[in-house]
Amino acid sequence: MLDDPDLGLSPGQAGDLGSYATFGMLLGALSAGTVTDWIGRKKVIIGCTTVFSLASAVCAMAPTLGVFGVARFVAGLGLGGLLPTTITLVAEYAPRGRGNLMIGLLMTAHQAGGILAALLGLWLVEPFG
């Protein structure tokens, strides 16, 4: 984004945009347990997945940097609530003695998905812009 002259971002602004999702994840993770106690894990997982997905779509179509920043924050809220809730669910349903392995696989798959998405983006940017 720093290399795109149309955006006119300074390194500080780019850093701010990058941190909005992380701050949203912090708040989402801190509130997930309480919300899960109120409405249940299934509803939290569905809600967080929906919030994350819709906010990610808004990021992709954001008309301004302000909208992009807010959408990144909201996506972070969804992802932040999703991760601890799914970790808890996996730990509860994992076969006895395999909980740590299953949580490790979950977190590895999450990181691998992020890496694959970045690689796919690099591959698609050239032909599609």
Short mmCIF file of N, CA and C in Angstrom, two decimals:
data_model
loop_
_atom_site.label_atom_id
_atom_site.label_comp_id
_atom_site.label_asym_id
_atom_site.label_seq_id
_atom_site.Cartn_x
_atom_site.Cartn_y
_atom_site.Cartn_z
N MET A 1 0.82 -1.19 0.00
CA MET A 1 0.00 0.00 0.00
C MET A 1 0.86 1.26 0.00
N LEU A 2 2.04 1.15 0.61
CA LEU A 2 2.93 2.31 0.62
C LEU A 2 3.44 2.63 -0.78
N ASP A 3 3.54 1.60 -1.63
CA ASP A 3 4.06 1.81 -2.98
C ASP A 3 3.02 2.38 -3.94
N ASP A 4 1.75 2.41 -3.52
CA ASP A 4 0.69 2.92 -4.39
C ASP A 4 0.58 4.44 -4.22
N PRO A 5 0.98 5.22 -5.24
CA PRO A 5 0.95 6.68 -5.10
C PRO A 5 -0.47 7.24 -5.01
N ASP A 6 -1.46 6.51 -5.51
CA ASP A 6 -2.84 6.98 -5.44
C ASP A 6 -3.36 7.05 -4.01
N LEU A 7 -2.83 6.19 -3.15
CA LEU A 7 -3.27 6.19 -1.75
C LEU A 7 -2.61 7.31 -0.96
N GLY A 8 -1.37 7.61 -1.26
CA GLY A 8 -0.66 8.68 -0.57
C GLY A 8 -0.46 8.42 0.91
N LEU A 9 -0.18 7.17 1.27
CA LEU A 9 0.01 6.82 2.67
C LEU A 9 1.43 7.10 3.14
N SER A 10 1.53 7.64 4.32
CA SER A 10 2.83 7.75 4.98
C SER A 10 3.07 6.45 5.75
N PRO A 11 4.30 6.18 6.13
CA PRO A 11 4.55 4.97 6.92
C PRO A 11 3.75 4.95 8.23
N GLY A 12 3.56 6.10 8.84
CA GLY A 12 2.78 6.16 10.07
C GLY A 12 1.31 5.80 9.85
N GLN A 13 0.74 6.31 8.76
CA GLN A 13 -0.65 5.98 8.44
C GLN A 13 -0.80 4.50 8.12
N ALA A 14 0.16 3.95 7.40
CA ALA A 14 0.12 2.52 7.09
C ALA A 14 0.21 1.69 8.37
N GLY A 15 1.04 2.13 9.29
CA GLY A 15 1.14 1.44 10.58
C GLY A 15 -0.16 1.49 11.35
N ASP A 16 -0.81 2.66 11.32
CA ASP A 16 -2.11 2.78 11.99
C ASP A 16 -3.12 1.82 11.37
N LEU A 17 -3.20 1.80 10.05
CA LEU A 17 -4.13 0.90 9.37
C LEU A 17 -3.84 -0.56 9.73
N GLY A 18 -2.57 -0.89 9.81
CA GLY A 18 -2.20 -2.26 10.16
C GLY A 18 -2.58 -2.63 11.58
N SER A 19 -2.58 -1.67 12.48
CA SER A 19 -2.86 -1.98 13.89
C SER A 19 -4.35 -2.01 14.22
N TYR A 20 -5.20 -1.47 13.37
CA TYR A 20 -6.63 -1.46 13.66
C TYR A 20 -7.18 -2.88 13.83
N ALA A 21 -6.78 -3.80 12.97
CA ALA A 21 -7.26 -5.18 13.07
C ALA A 21 -6.76 -5.83 14.36
N THR A 22 -5.51 -5.58 14.71
CA THR A 22 -4.95 -6.17 15.92
C THR A 22 -5.67 -5.65 17.16
N PHE A 23 -5.97 -4.36 17.19
CA PHE A 23 -6.71 -3.80 18.32
C PHE A 23 -8.12 -4.39 18.38
N GLY A 24 -8.75 -4.56 17.23
CA GLY A 24 -10.07 -5.20 17.18
C GLY A 24 -10.00 -6.63 17.69
N MET A 25 -8.93 -7.35 17.34
CA MET A 25 -8.76 -8.72 17.82
C MET A 25 -8.62 -8.75 19.34
N LEU A 26 -7.90 -7.79 19.88
CA LEU A 26 -7.75 -7.71 21.34
C LEU A 26 -9.11 -7.57 22.00
N LEU A 27 -9.91 -6.63 21.53
CA LEU A 27 -11.23 -6.41 22.13
C LEU A 27 -12.15 -7.60 21.91
N GLY A 28 -12.09 -8.19 20.71
CA GLY A 28 -12.92 -9.36 20.43
C GLY A 28 -12.56 -10.54 21.32
N ALA A 29 -11.27 -10.77 21.51
CA ALA A 29 -10.83 -11.89 22.34
C ALA A 29 -11.19 -11.66 23.81
N LEU A 30 -11.06 -10.42 24.27
CA LEU A 30 -11.37 -10.13 25.67
C LEU A 30 -12.86 -10.26 25.97
N SER A 31 -13.70 -9.99 24.99
CA SER A 31 -15.15 -10.04 25.22
C SER A 31 -15.78 -11.37 24.84
N ALA A 32 -15.06 -12.22 24.13
CA ALA A 32 -15.65 -13.47 23.62
C ALA A 32 -16.16 -14.38 24.73
N GLY A 33 -15.41 -14.51 25.79
CA GLY A 33 -15.82 -15.41 26.87
C GLY A 33 -17.12 -14.98 27.51
N THR A 34 -17.26 -13.69 27.77
CA THR A 34 -18.49 -13.18 28.39
C THR A 34 -19.68 -13.34 27.45
N VAL A 35 -19.50 -12.99 26.20
CA VAL A 35 -20.59 -13.12 25.22
C VAL A 35 -20.96 -14.59 25.04
N THR A 36 -19.97 -15.47 25.03
CA THR A 36 -20.24 -16.90 24.90
C THR A 36 -21.05 -17.41 26.08
N ASP A 37 -20.77 -16.92 27.28
CA ASP A 37 -21.55 -17.31 28.45
C ASP A 37 -23.01 -16.88 28.31
N TRP A 38 -23.25 -15.74 27.68
CA TRP A 38 -24.61 -15.24 27.53
C TRP A 38 -25.41 -15.98 26.46
N ILE A 39 -24.79 -16.18 25.30
CA ILE A 39 -25.57 -16.68 24.16
C ILE A 39 -25.13 -18.05 23.64
N GLY A 40 -24.01 -18.57 24.10
CA GLY A 40 -23.55 -19.89 23.68
C GLY A 40 -22.48 -19.83 22.60
N ARG A 41 -21.70 -20.91 22.55
CA ARG A 41 -20.57 -20.96 21.62
C ARG A 41 -20.99 -20.97 20.16
N LYS A 42 -22.03 -21.75 19.86
CA LYS A 42 -22.45 -21.87 18.46
C LYS A 42 -22.83 -20.50 17.88
N LYS A 43 -23.61 -19.74 18.61
CA LYS A 43 -24.02 -18.42 18.13
C LYS A 43 -22.84 -17.46 18.02
N VAL A 44 -21.90 -17.55 18.95
CA VAL A 44 -20.72 -16.69 18.89
C VAL A 44 -19.87 -17.04 17.67
N ILE A 45 -19.68 -18.33 17.41
CA ILE A 45 -18.89 -18.74 16.26
C ILE A 45 -19.56 -18.29 14.96
N ILE A 46 -20.86 -18.49 14.85
CA ILE A 46 -21.57 -18.06 13.65
C ILE A 46 -21.53 -16.54 13.51
N GLY A 47 -21.77 -15.83 14.60
CA GLY A 47 -21.75 -14.37 14.57
C GLY A 47 -20.38 -13.80 14.23
N CYS A 48 -19.35 -14.33 14.87
CA CYS A 48 -17.99 -13.84 14.62
C CYS A 48 -17.54 -14.14 13.19
N THR A 49 -17.91 -15.32 12.69
CA THR A 49 -17.57 -15.67 11.30
C THR A 49 -18.27 -14.72 10.33
N THR A 50 -19.53 -14.42 10.61
CA THR A 50 -20.29 -13.50 9.76
C THR A 50 -19.69 -12.10 9.80
N VAL A 51 -19.40 -11.60 11.00
CA VAL A 51 -18.82 -10.26 11.14
C VAL A 51 -17.48 -10.18 10.43
N PHE A 52 -16.62 -11.19 10.64
CA PHE A 52 -15.31 -11.19 10.01
C PHE A 52 -15.43 -11.23 8.48
N SER A 53 -16.31 -12.07 7.98
CA SER A 53 -16.48 -12.22 6.52
C SER A 53 -17.02 -10.95 5.88
N LEU A 54 -18.06 -10.38 6.47
CA LEU A 54 -18.65 -9.16 5.91
C LEU A 54 -17.67 -7.98 5.98
N ALA A 55 -16.98 -7.85 7.10
CA ALA A 55 -16.02 -6.75 7.24
C ALA A 55 -14.85 -6.93 6.27
N SER A 56 -14.45 -8.16 6.03
CA SER A 56 -13.39 -8.41 5.04
C SER A 56 -13.85 -8.02 3.65
N ALA A 57 -15.11 -8.30 3.33
CA ALA A 57 -15.65 -7.90 2.03
C ALA A 57 -15.68 -6.38 1.92
N VAL A 58 -16.04 -5.69 3.00
CA VAL A 58 -16.03 -4.22 2.99
C VAL A 58 -14.60 -3.72 2.77
N CYS A 59 -13.62 -4.37 3.39
CA CYS A 59 -12.22 -3.98 3.18
C CYS A 59 -11.87 -4.06 1.70
N ALA A 60 -12.32 -5.12 1.05
CA ALA A 60 -11.99 -5.32 -0.37
C ALA A 60 -12.62 -4.26 -1.25
N MET A 61 -13.76 -3.73 -0.83
CA MET A 61 -14.49 -2.76 -1.67
C MET A 61 -14.48 -1.35 -1.08
N ALA A 62 -13.66 -1.11 -0.09
CA ALA A 62 -13.68 0.18 0.62
C ALA A 62 -13.39 1.34 -0.33
N PRO A 63 -14.28 2.34 -0.34
CA PRO A 63 -14.06 3.49 -1.22
C PRO A 63 -13.05 4.50 -0.68
N THR A 64 -12.82 4.48 0.64
CA THR A 64 -11.88 5.42 1.26
C THR A 64 -11.01 4.69 2.27
N LEU A 65 -9.92 5.32 2.65
CA LEU A 65 -9.06 4.73 3.67
C LEU A 65 -9.75 4.68 5.03
N GLY A 66 -10.62 5.64 5.30
CA GLY A 66 -11.36 5.63 6.56
C GLY A 66 -12.26 4.42 6.67
N VAL A 67 -13.00 4.12 5.61
CA VAL A 67 -13.86 2.94 5.59
C VAL A 67 -13.02 1.68 5.72
N PHE A 68 -11.88 1.65 5.03
CA PHE A 68 -10.98 0.51 5.10
C PHE A 68 -10.52 0.29 6.54
N GLY A 69 -10.12 1.35 7.23
CA GLY A 69 -9.65 1.24 8.60
C GLY A 69 -10.72 0.74 9.55
N VAL A 70 -11.94 1.27 9.43
CA VAL A 70 -13.05 0.82 10.28
C VAL A 70 -13.37 -0.64 10.00
N ALA A 71 -13.38 -1.02 8.73
CA ALA A 71 -13.68 -2.41 8.37
C ALA A 71 -12.61 -3.35 8.90
N ARG A 72 -11.35 -2.93 8.88
CA ARG A 72 -10.29 -3.76 9.45
C ARG A 72 -10.48 -3.94 10.95
N PHE A 73 -10.88 -2.87 11.64
CA PHE A 73 -11.14 -2.98 13.07
C PHE A 73 -12.28 -3.96 13.34
N VAL A 74 -13.37 -3.83 12.59
CA VAL A 74 -14.53 -4.72 12.78
C VAL A 74 -14.17 -6.17 12.44
N ALA A 75 -13.39 -6.36 11.38
CA ALA A 75 -12.92 -7.71 11.05
C ALA A 75 -12.09 -8.28 12.19
N GLY A 76 -11.27 -7.44 12.79
CA GLY A 76 -10.48 -7.87 13.94
C GLY A 76 -11.35 -8.28 15.12
N LEU A 77 -12.45 -7.56 15.35
CA LEU A 77 -13.38 -7.95 16.41
C LEU A 77 -13.90 -9.36 16.17
N GLY A 78 -14.32 -9.62 14.93
CA GLY A 78 -14.84 -10.95 14.60
C GLY A 78 -13.81 -12.04 14.75
N LEU A 79 -12.61 -11.81 14.22
CA LEU A 79 -11.56 -12.82 14.32
C LEU A 79 -11.10 -13.00 15.76
N GLY A 80 -11.03 -11.91 16.49
CA GLY A 80 -10.63 -12.00 17.89
C GLY A 80 -11.61 -12.80 18.73
N GLY A 81 -12.89 -12.70 18.43
CA GLY A 81 -13.88 -13.51 19.14
C GLY A 81 -13.91 -14.95 18.67
N LEU A 82 -13.59 -15.14 17.41
CA LEU A 82 -13.66 -16.48 16.82
C LEU A 82 -12.55 -17.40 17.33
N LEU A 83 -11.34 -16.91 17.40
CA LEU A 83 -10.22 -17.78 17.77
C LEU A 83 -10.33 -18.40 19.16
N PRO A 84 -10.55 -17.64 20.23
CA PRO A 84 -10.63 -18.29 21.54
C PRO A 84 -11.84 -19.21 21.67
N THR A 85 -12.92 -18.87 20.99
CA THR A 85 -14.11 -19.70 21.07
C THR A 85 -13.89 -21.04 20.38
N THR A 86 -13.26 -21.01 19.21
CA THR A 86 -12.99 -22.27 18.51
C THR A 86 -11.93 -23.09 19.23
N ILE A 87 -10.96 -22.44 19.83
CA ILE A 87 -9.95 -23.18 20.60
C ILE A 87 -10.62 -23.92 21.75
N THR A 88 -11.53 -23.27 22.43
CA THR A 88 -12.25 -23.90 23.54
C THR A 88 -13.08 -25.07 23.04
N LEU A 89 -13.76 -24.89 21.94
CA LEU A 89 -14.59 -25.95 21.37
C LEU A 89 -13.74 -27.15 20.95
N VAL A 90 -12.63 -26.89 20.30
CA VAL A 90 -11.73 -27.97 19.88
C VAL A 90 -11.19 -28.70 21.10
N ALA A 91 -10.82 -27.99 22.14
CA ALA A 91 -10.30 -28.63 23.35
C ALA A 91 -11.35 -29.53 24.00
N GLU A 92 -12.60 -29.12 23.95
CA GLU A 92 -13.66 -29.92 24.56
C GLU A 92 -13.97 -31.18 23.76
N TYR A 93 -13.92 -31.10 22.45
CA TYR A 93 -14.31 -32.23 21.61
C TYR A 93 -13.14 -33.09 21.12
N ALA A 94 -11.94 -32.69 21.43
CA ALA A 94 -10.77 -33.47 21.01
C ALA A 94 -10.76 -34.81 21.74
N PRO A 95 -10.26 -35.84 21.07
CA PRO A 95 -10.13 -37.13 21.77
C PRO A 95 -9.24 -36.98 23.01
N ARG A 96 -9.53 -37.78 24.00
CA ARG A 96 -8.79 -37.71 25.26
C ARG A 96 -7.29 -37.87 25.00
N GLY A 97 -6.51 -36.96 25.56
CA GLY A 97 -5.06 -37.00 25.41
C GLY A 97 -4.57 -36.36 24.11
N ARG A 98 -5.47 -35.86 23.28
CA ARG A 98 -5.09 -35.27 21.99
C ARG A 98 -5.46 -33.79 21.89
N GLY A 99 -5.89 -33.21 23.00
CA GLY A 99 -6.33 -31.82 22.98
C GLY A 99 -5.26 -30.85 22.52
N ASN A 100 -4.06 -31.00 23.04
CA ASN A 100 -2.97 -30.10 22.65
C ASN A 100 -2.63 -30.24 21.18
N LEU A 101 -2.64 -31.47 20.67
CA LEU A 101 -2.36 -31.70 19.26
C LEU A 101 -3.44 -31.04 18.40
N MET A 102 -4.68 -31.21 18.77
CA MET A 102 -5.78 -30.63 17.99
C MET A 102 -5.73 -29.10 18.00
N ILE A 103 -5.43 -28.51 19.14
CA ILE A 103 -5.31 -27.05 19.21
C ILE A 103 -4.12 -26.59 18.38
N GLY A 104 -3.03 -27.33 18.45
CA GLY A 104 -1.86 -27.00 17.62
C GLY A 104 -2.19 -27.06 16.14
N LEU A 105 -2.94 -28.08 15.73
CA LEU A 105 -3.36 -28.19 14.33
C LEU A 105 -4.28 -27.03 13.93
N LEU A 106 -5.20 -26.67 14.82
CA LEU A 106 -6.09 -25.55 14.55
C LEU A 106 -5.31 -24.26 14.33
N MET A 107 -4.38 -23.97 15.21
CA MET A 107 -3.61 -22.73 15.10
C MET A 107 -2.68 -22.77 13.89
N THR A 108 -2.14 -23.94 13.58
CA THR A 108 -1.28 -24.07 12.39
C THR A 108 -2.10 -23.85 11.13
N ALA A 109 -3.30 -24.43 11.09
CA ALA A 109 -4.16 -24.24 9.92
C ALA A 109 -4.55 -22.77 9.76
N HIS A 110 -4.78 -22.08 10.86
CA HIS A 110 -5.12 -20.66 10.80
C HIS A 110 -3.97 -19.86 10.18
N GLN A 111 -2.76 -20.12 10.63
CA GLN A 111 -1.60 -19.40 10.10
C GLN A 111 -1.31 -19.79 8.66
N ALA A 112 -1.45 -21.08 8.36
CA ALA A 112 -1.22 -21.55 6.99
C ALA A 112 -2.23 -20.91 6.03
N GLY A 113 -3.46 -20.74 6.48
CA GLY A 113 -4.47 -20.08 5.65
C GLY A 113 -4.09 -18.65 5.34
N GLY A 114 -3.55 -17.95 6.32
CA GLY A 114 -3.10 -16.58 6.09
C GLY A 114 -1.95 -16.51 5.10
N ILE A 115 -1.04 -17.45 5.21
CA ILE A 115 0.09 -17.50 4.27
C ILE A 115 -0.40 -17.82 2.86
N LEU A 116 -1.29 -18.80 2.74
CA LEU A 116 -1.82 -19.16 1.43
C LEU A 116 -2.61 -18.01 0.80
N ALA A 117 -3.36 -17.28 1.62
CA ALA A 117 -4.11 -16.13 1.09
C ALA A 117 -3.16 -15.06 0.55
N ALA A 118 -2.07 -14.82 1.27
CA ALA A 118 -1.09 -13.83 0.80
C ALA A 118 -0.43 -14.28 -0.50
N LEU A 119 -0.06 -15.56 -0.57
CA LEU A 119 0.54 -16.08 -1.79
C LEU A 119 -0.44 -16.03 -2.97
N LEU A 120 -1.69 -16.36 -2.71
CA LEU A 120 -2.71 -16.27 -3.75
C LEU A 120 -2.88 -14.84 -4.22
N GLY A 121 -2.86 -13.90 -3.28
CA GLY A 121 -2.95 -12.49 -3.64
C GLY A 121 -1.80 -12.05 -4.53
N LEU A 122 -0.59 -12.47 -4.18
CA LEU A 122 0.58 -12.13 -5.01
C LEU A 122 0.45 -12.71 -6.42
N TRP A 123 -0.09 -13.90 -6.50
CA TRP A 123 -0.25 -14.57 -7.78
C TRP A 123 -1.33 -13.91 -8.62
N LEU A 124 -2.39 -13.40 -7.97
CA LEU A 124 -3.52 -12.81 -8.71
C LEU A 124 -3.36 -11.33 -9.02
N VAL A 125 -2.52 -10.61 -8.29
CA VAL A 125 -2.38 -9.17 -8.49
C VAL A 125 -1.86 -8.86 -9.90
N GLU A 126 -0.88 -9.59 -10.32
CA GLU A 126 -0.28 -9.31 -11.63
C GLU A 126 -1.30 -9.41 -12.78
N PRO A 127 -2.02 -10.52 -12.91
CA PRO A 127 -2.94 -10.61 -14.05
C PRO A 127 -4.21 -9.78 -13.89
N PHE A 128 -4.66 -9.54 -12.65
CA PHE A 128 -5.95 -8.87 -12.46
C PHE A 128 -5.85 -7.46 -11.89
N GLY A 129 -4.68 -7.08 -11.42
CA GLY A 129 -4.51 -5.73 -10.88
C GLY A 129 -5.03 -5.57 -9.47
#
